Short mmCIF file of C-alpha atoms (C1' of nucleotides) and ligand atoms in Angstrom, two decimals:
data_model
loop_
_atom_site.label_atom_id
_atom_site.label_comp_id
_atom_site.label_asym_id
_atom_site.label_seq_id
_atom_site.Cartn_x
_atom_site.Cartn_y
_atom_site.Cartn_z
CA UNK A 1 -20.88 31.69 -147.05
CA UNK A 2 -21.57 29.48 -144.21
CA UNK A 3 -19.23 26.64 -144.72
CA UNK A 4 -16.19 26.27 -146.79
CA UNK A 5 -15.92 23.54 -149.29
CA UNK A 6 -12.81 21.78 -150.37
CA UNK A 7 -11.33 22.52 -153.67
CA UNK A 8 -9.58 19.59 -155.26
CA UNK A 9 -7.79 21.82 -157.67
CA UNK A 10 -5.80 23.54 -155.06
CA UNK A 11 -2.14 23.18 -154.88
CA UNK A 12 -0.78 21.83 -151.68
CA UNK A 13 2.79 22.58 -150.77
CA UNK A 14 4.44 19.30 -150.21
CA UNK A 15 7.15 20.56 -147.98
CA UNK A 16 4.61 21.77 -145.58
CA UNK A 17 3.37 18.35 -144.94
CA UNK A 18 5.19 15.69 -143.19
CA UNK A 19 4.98 12.25 -144.70
CA UNK A 20 3.46 10.87 -141.57
CA UNK A 21 0.62 13.35 -141.68
CA UNK A 22 -1.30 12.95 -144.89
CA UNK A 23 -3.26 16.05 -145.43
CA UNK A 24 -6.24 16.78 -147.56
CA UNK A 25 -6.20 19.74 -149.88
CA UNK A 26 -6.69 23.07 -148.23
CA UNK A 27 -9.78 25.12 -148.37
CA UNK A 28 -10.12 27.83 -150.87
CA UNK A 29 -11.35 31.09 -149.63
CA UNK A 30 -12.67 33.95 -151.55
CA UNK A 31 -9.90 36.33 -152.28
CA UNK A 32 -7.76 38.66 -150.32
CA UNK A 33 -6.59 37.83 -146.85
CA UNK A 34 -8.54 40.71 -145.49
CA UNK A 35 -11.74 39.68 -147.10
CA UNK A 36 -10.94 36.17 -146.20
CA UNK A 37 -10.83 36.95 -142.55
CA UNK A 38 -13.98 38.91 -142.69
CA UNK A 39 -15.97 36.20 -144.33
CA UNK A 40 -15.47 33.64 -141.70
CA UNK A 41 -18.78 32.86 -140.03
CA UNK A 42 -17.74 34.18 -136.70
CA UNK A 43 -21.18 35.39 -135.93
CA UNK A 44 -22.49 31.90 -135.77
CA UNK A 45 -19.66 30.29 -133.96
CA UNK A 46 -18.12 31.01 -130.68
CA UNK A 47 -15.45 28.48 -131.30
CA UNK A 48 -15.16 26.12 -134.15
CA UNK A 49 -12.74 23.92 -135.88
CA UNK A 50 -12.34 24.04 -139.55
CA UNK A 51 -11.60 20.67 -140.94
CA UNK A 52 -10.73 19.73 -144.40
CA UNK A 53 -10.26 16.04 -144.56
CA UNK A 54 -12.36 13.62 -146.52
CA UNK A 55 -14.43 12.69 -143.55
CA UNK A 56 -14.85 16.09 -142.02
CA UNK A 57 -14.96 19.21 -144.03
CA UNK A 58 -16.14 22.59 -142.95
CA UNK A 59 -16.47 24.39 -139.71
CA UNK A 60 -17.37 22.25 -136.80
CA UNK A 61 -18.53 23.62 -133.52
CA UNK A 62 -16.13 22.56 -130.88
CA UNK A 63 -18.48 20.73 -128.52
CA UNK A 64 -19.83 18.63 -131.35
CA UNK A 65 -16.50 17.65 -132.66
CA UNK A 66 -15.67 14.01 -132.26
CA UNK A 67 -12.02 14.30 -131.62
CA UNK A 68 -11.60 10.63 -131.01
CA UNK A 69 -12.35 9.91 -134.60
CA UNK A 70 -10.16 12.52 -136.03
CA UNK A 71 -6.90 11.22 -134.73
CA UNK A 72 -4.04 13.38 -135.75
CA UNK A 73 -4.46 13.38 -139.45
CA UNK A 74 -7.11 16.00 -139.63
CA UNK A 75 -5.94 19.52 -140.06
CA UNK A 76 -8.01 21.87 -138.09
CA UNK A 77 -8.32 25.53 -137.70
CA UNK A 78 -9.68 26.82 -134.48
CA UNK A 79 -11.62 29.95 -135.00
CA UNK A 80 -12.73 32.19 -132.26
CA UNK A 81 -15.33 34.82 -132.34
CA UNK A 82 -13.68 38.17 -132.80
CA UNK A 83 -14.31 41.35 -131.04
CA UNK A 84 -17.55 42.81 -132.34
CA UNK A 85 -17.01 45.47 -134.87
CA UNK A 86 -13.41 44.64 -135.38
CA UNK A 87 -11.57 42.59 -137.80
CA UNK A 88 -11.75 38.98 -136.86
CA UNK A 89 -8.82 37.43 -135.19
CA UNK A 90 -8.40 33.94 -136.32
CA UNK A 91 -6.68 31.68 -133.98
CA UNK A 92 -5.36 28.45 -135.20
CA UNK A 93 -4.00 25.60 -133.32
CA UNK A 94 -1.92 22.97 -134.85
CA UNK A 95 -3.01 19.72 -136.22
CA UNK A 96 -3.98 16.86 -134.07
CA UNK A 97 -1.99 16.97 -130.95
CA UNK A 98 -2.40 20.57 -130.25
CA UNK A 99 -6.03 20.52 -131.06
CA UNK A 100 -6.68 17.83 -128.62
CA UNK A 101 -4.57 19.55 -126.09
CA UNK A 102 -6.47 22.72 -126.60
CA UNK A 103 -9.82 21.22 -125.85
CA UNK A 104 -8.66 19.06 -123.08
CA UNK A 105 -8.88 15.76 -124.84
CA UNK A 106 -5.97 13.49 -124.49
CA UNK A 107 -4.16 12.75 -127.66
CA UNK A 108 -1.59 10.47 -126.22
CA UNK A 109 -2.92 7.46 -127.98
CA UNK A 110 -2.00 8.76 -131.34
CA UNK A 111 1.51 8.72 -132.61
CA UNK A 112 2.20 12.39 -132.43
CA UNK A 113 2.31 13.09 -128.77
CA UNK A 114 5.89 12.53 -127.87
CA UNK A 115 8.20 14.29 -130.23
CA UNK A 116 6.26 17.38 -130.98
CA UNK A 117 7.86 20.22 -129.22
CA UNK A 118 6.25 23.50 -129.98
CA UNK A 119 3.61 23.27 -127.39
CA UNK A 120 5.25 20.90 -125.01
CA UNK A 121 5.91 22.74 -121.83
CA UNK A 122 3.21 25.32 -121.87
CA UNK A 123 5.32 28.38 -121.36
CA UNK A 124 9.02 28.49 -121.16
CA UNK A 125 9.98 30.63 -118.27
CA UNK A 126 12.99 32.82 -118.14
CA UNK A 127 16.01 31.66 -120.01
CA UNK A 128 18.46 33.17 -117.62
CA UNK A 129 18.77 36.89 -117.13
CA UNK A 130 22.53 36.84 -117.30
CA UNK A 131 22.66 37.29 -121.01
CA UNK A 132 20.46 39.26 -123.28
CA UNK A 133 17.81 36.66 -123.39
CA UNK A 134 14.54 37.80 -122.06
CA UNK A 135 11.43 35.96 -121.21
CA UNK A 136 10.83 33.98 -124.30
CA UNK A 137 7.71 32.03 -124.56
CA UNK A 138 7.22 28.85 -126.34
CA UNK A 139 5.36 29.25 -129.53
CA UNK A 140 1.95 28.50 -128.23
CA UNK A 141 0.26 31.43 -129.81
CA UNK A 142 -2.61 30.64 -132.07
CA UNK A 143 -1.51 30.48 -135.62
CA UNK A 144 -2.89 30.02 -139.01
CA UNK A 145 -1.37 30.15 -142.38
CA UNK A 146 -2.51 30.44 -145.89
CA UNK A 147 -0.80 30.37 -149.16
CA UNK A 148 -1.21 33.04 -151.71
CA UNK A 149 -0.28 33.13 -155.30
CA UNK A 150 1.14 36.54 -155.62
CA UNK A 151 4.18 38.29 -156.90
CA UNK A 152 4.51 40.51 -153.91
CA UNK A 153 5.55 39.38 -150.50
CA UNK A 154 3.70 42.00 -148.57
CA UNK A 155 0.03 41.29 -148.54
CA UNK A 156 -2.18 44.07 -147.39
CA UNK A 157 -3.96 42.43 -144.56
CA UNK A 158 -4.80 45.68 -142.89
CA UNK A 159 -1.99 45.67 -140.39
CA UNK A 160 1.36 47.31 -140.35
CA UNK A 161 4.32 45.02 -140.11
CA UNK A 162 7.94 45.57 -139.42
CA UNK A 163 10.47 43.11 -140.61
CA UNK A 164 12.77 41.89 -137.93
CA UNK A 165 14.56 39.01 -139.47
CA UNK A 166 15.19 36.89 -142.45
CA UNK A 167 16.45 33.40 -142.51
CA UNK A 168 17.23 30.81 -145.08
CA UNK A 169 15.35 27.69 -144.31
CA UNK A 170 16.54 24.27 -145.15
CA UNK A 171 13.67 23.07 -147.20
CA UNK A 172 13.16 26.10 -149.30
CA UNK A 173 15.38 27.89 -151.70
CA UNK A 174 13.91 31.21 -150.77
CA UNK A 175 14.54 32.94 -147.49
CA UNK A 176 11.86 33.26 -144.90
CA UNK A 177 11.01 36.69 -143.62
CA UNK A 178 9.89 37.44 -140.11
CA UNK A 179 7.54 40.28 -139.43
CA UNK A 180 6.07 41.74 -136.30
CA UNK A 181 3.11 43.97 -135.80
CA UNK A 182 4.19 47.54 -135.32
CA UNK A 183 1.67 48.21 -132.60
CA UNK A 184 3.50 48.43 -129.37
CA UNK A 185 0.99 46.45 -127.40
CA UNK A 186 0.56 43.85 -130.05
CA UNK A 187 2.85 40.89 -130.26
CA UNK A 188 1.51 39.32 -133.40
CA UNK A 189 4.10 37.93 -135.70
CA UNK A 190 4.01 36.54 -139.14
CA UNK A 191 6.33 34.65 -141.36
CA UNK A 192 6.41 34.95 -145.08
CA UNK A 193 8.12 32.43 -147.24
CA UNK A 194 7.93 31.36 -150.79
CA UNK A 195 7.69 27.89 -152.07
CA UNK A 196 10.84 26.57 -153.55
CA UNK A 197 8.93 24.71 -156.17
CA UNK A 198 6.80 27.63 -157.14
CA UNK A 199 8.21 31.02 -156.41
CA UNK A 200 4.87 32.62 -157.08
CA UNK A 201 3.32 30.96 -154.10
CA UNK A 202 3.69 32.81 -150.85
CA UNK A 203 2.99 31.16 -147.56
CA UNK A 204 2.06 33.60 -144.86
CA UNK A 205 1.89 32.31 -141.34
CA UNK A 206 0.32 34.45 -138.69
CA UNK A 207 1.08 33.87 -135.07
CA UNK A 208 -0.83 35.40 -132.25
CA UNK A 209 -3.85 37.58 -132.23
CA UNK A 210 -4.09 41.27 -132.72
CA UNK A 211 -5.23 43.33 -129.81
CA UNK A 212 -6.33 46.17 -131.97
CA UNK A 213 -8.10 46.96 -135.17
CA UNK A 214 -6.32 47.18 -138.46
CA UNK A 215 -4.60 50.45 -138.88
CA UNK A 216 -5.39 51.00 -142.51
CA UNK A 217 -9.11 50.99 -142.15
CA UNK A 218 -9.71 52.15 -145.66
CA UNK A 219 -9.69 48.92 -147.51
CA UNK A 220 -8.94 50.28 -150.87
CA UNK A 221 -10.52 47.80 -153.19
CA UNK A 222 -8.14 48.48 -155.98
CA UNK A 223 -5.14 47.49 -154.02
CA UNK A 224 -5.04 43.97 -155.24
CA UNK A 225 -1.47 43.89 -156.27
CA UNK A 226 -1.93 41.18 -158.76
CA UNK A 227 -4.96 40.20 -160.64
CA UNK A 228 -4.38 36.61 -159.77
CA UNK A 229 -4.32 36.57 -156.03
CA UNK A 230 -5.63 33.30 -154.82
CA UNK A 231 -5.70 32.63 -151.17
CA UNK A 232 -6.15 29.24 -149.70
CA UNK A 233 -6.41 28.22 -146.14
CA UNK A 234 -4.20 25.53 -144.97
CA UNK A 235 -3.56 24.27 -141.58
CA UNK A 236 -0.34 24.94 -139.88
CA UNK A 237 1.67 21.83 -139.89
CA UNK A 238 4.09 21.33 -137.08
CA UNK A 239 7.42 20.27 -138.33
CA UNK A 240 7.52 17.07 -136.44
CA UNK A 241 9.74 15.40 -138.91
CA UNK A 242 11.02 17.89 -141.42
CA UNK A 243 12.65 15.19 -143.40
CA UNK A 244 11.39 15.53 -146.87
"C1'" DC B 1 14.74 62.98 -138.26
"C1'" DG B 2 12.13 59.00 -137.42
"C1'" DC B 3 11.02 54.71 -138.94
"C1'" DT B 4 12.02 50.56 -141.56
"C1'" DT B 5 15.04 47.22 -143.59
"C1'" DT B 6 19.22 44.65 -143.67
"C1'" DT B 7 22.22 41.44 -141.85
"C1'" DG B 8 25.31 39.04 -138.92
"C1'" DA B 9 25.47 37.44 -134.28
"C1'" DC B 10 23.36 35.08 -130.76
"C1'" DC B 11 20.19 31.99 -128.49
"C1'" DT B 12 17.42 27.79 -127.99
"C1'" DG B 13 15.70 23.33 -129.02
"C1'" DC B 14 16.59 18.97 -130.82
"C1'" DG B 15 18.78 14.98 -132.97
"C1'" DC B 16 22.71 12.26 -133.02
"C1'" DG C 1 28.26 17.32 -125.73
"C1'" DC C 2 28.21 18.92 -130.36
"C1'" DG C 3 26.37 20.48 -134.49
"C1'" DC C 4 22.47 21.95 -137.06
"C1'" DA C 5 18.39 24.51 -137.92
"C1'" DG C 6 15.15 27.88 -136.80
"C1'" DG C 7 13.93 32.19 -134.47
"C1'" DT C 8 15.19 36.73 -132.52
"C1'" DC C 9 18.02 40.76 -131.47
"C1'" DA C 10 20.17 44.84 -132.47
"C1'" DA C 11 23.39 47.86 -134.70
"C1'" DA C 12 24.02 49.93 -138.94
"C1'" DA C 13 22.32 51.39 -143.19
"C1'" DG C 14 18.60 53.00 -146.05
"C1'" DC C 15 14.67 55.78 -147.11
"C1'" DG C 16 10.76 59.13 -147.04
ZN1 ZN D 301 -1.31 43.88 -134.22
#
DNA sequence: CGCTTTTGACCTGCGC
DNA sequence: GCGCAGGTCAAAAGCG
């Protein structure tokens, strides 16, 4: 289970990809999100980038990664070694620009440096204490997302989530749900949305890293809600140009 | 009774 | 500056 291999049969959500960023098919991972996270080769890698483009596929150790060749078209998943004994926390940076920014390389020569906004301005400071706005950070938390073919929205990933919002997004017919980890000291969020083209596909996007172990430690093996639960890793695509 | 979900308002960023 | 779109808040409702 060392390296992941691409699966050409996987379905790639088109809306998730901007036309300017051609993406290879995502990686298929074994099964449940929980098992998925636990099968990442964290023991061998302090930090690695999972790439799934035709030229680079698999987990690449960060120092050996030739970022200059990857440009911004290579989706990458930055994985960090988790706390020993705990469930792995997978951190994911965005494609291209953010990856290069994360490792210190300069990605200004590619075409994605100017208009991307999620990470620009490392941390937004206070937004004015006059109103009810608090310190709101820019979304620079590590993220990763995967799509799951499942009939249920709530995937048992071992954590307890509380829904705090729901919004209808432009691209999709289905609303997007916003969840937050119920642990008080944990600020991990996740978004769950269904594909408009295929309502059976659920895209779950995690943001942030858990500071604790999963609450439901008993991973009941028979809890697979549907017999056909296929989980695929994709990279998180910044909506640089959401024009579909 | 405590926690979660719902849901509209509100805020921010961005494009025009 | 304005409008749109996405993200969050928080009060009310729902549920065990
Ligand atoms: Zn958490």
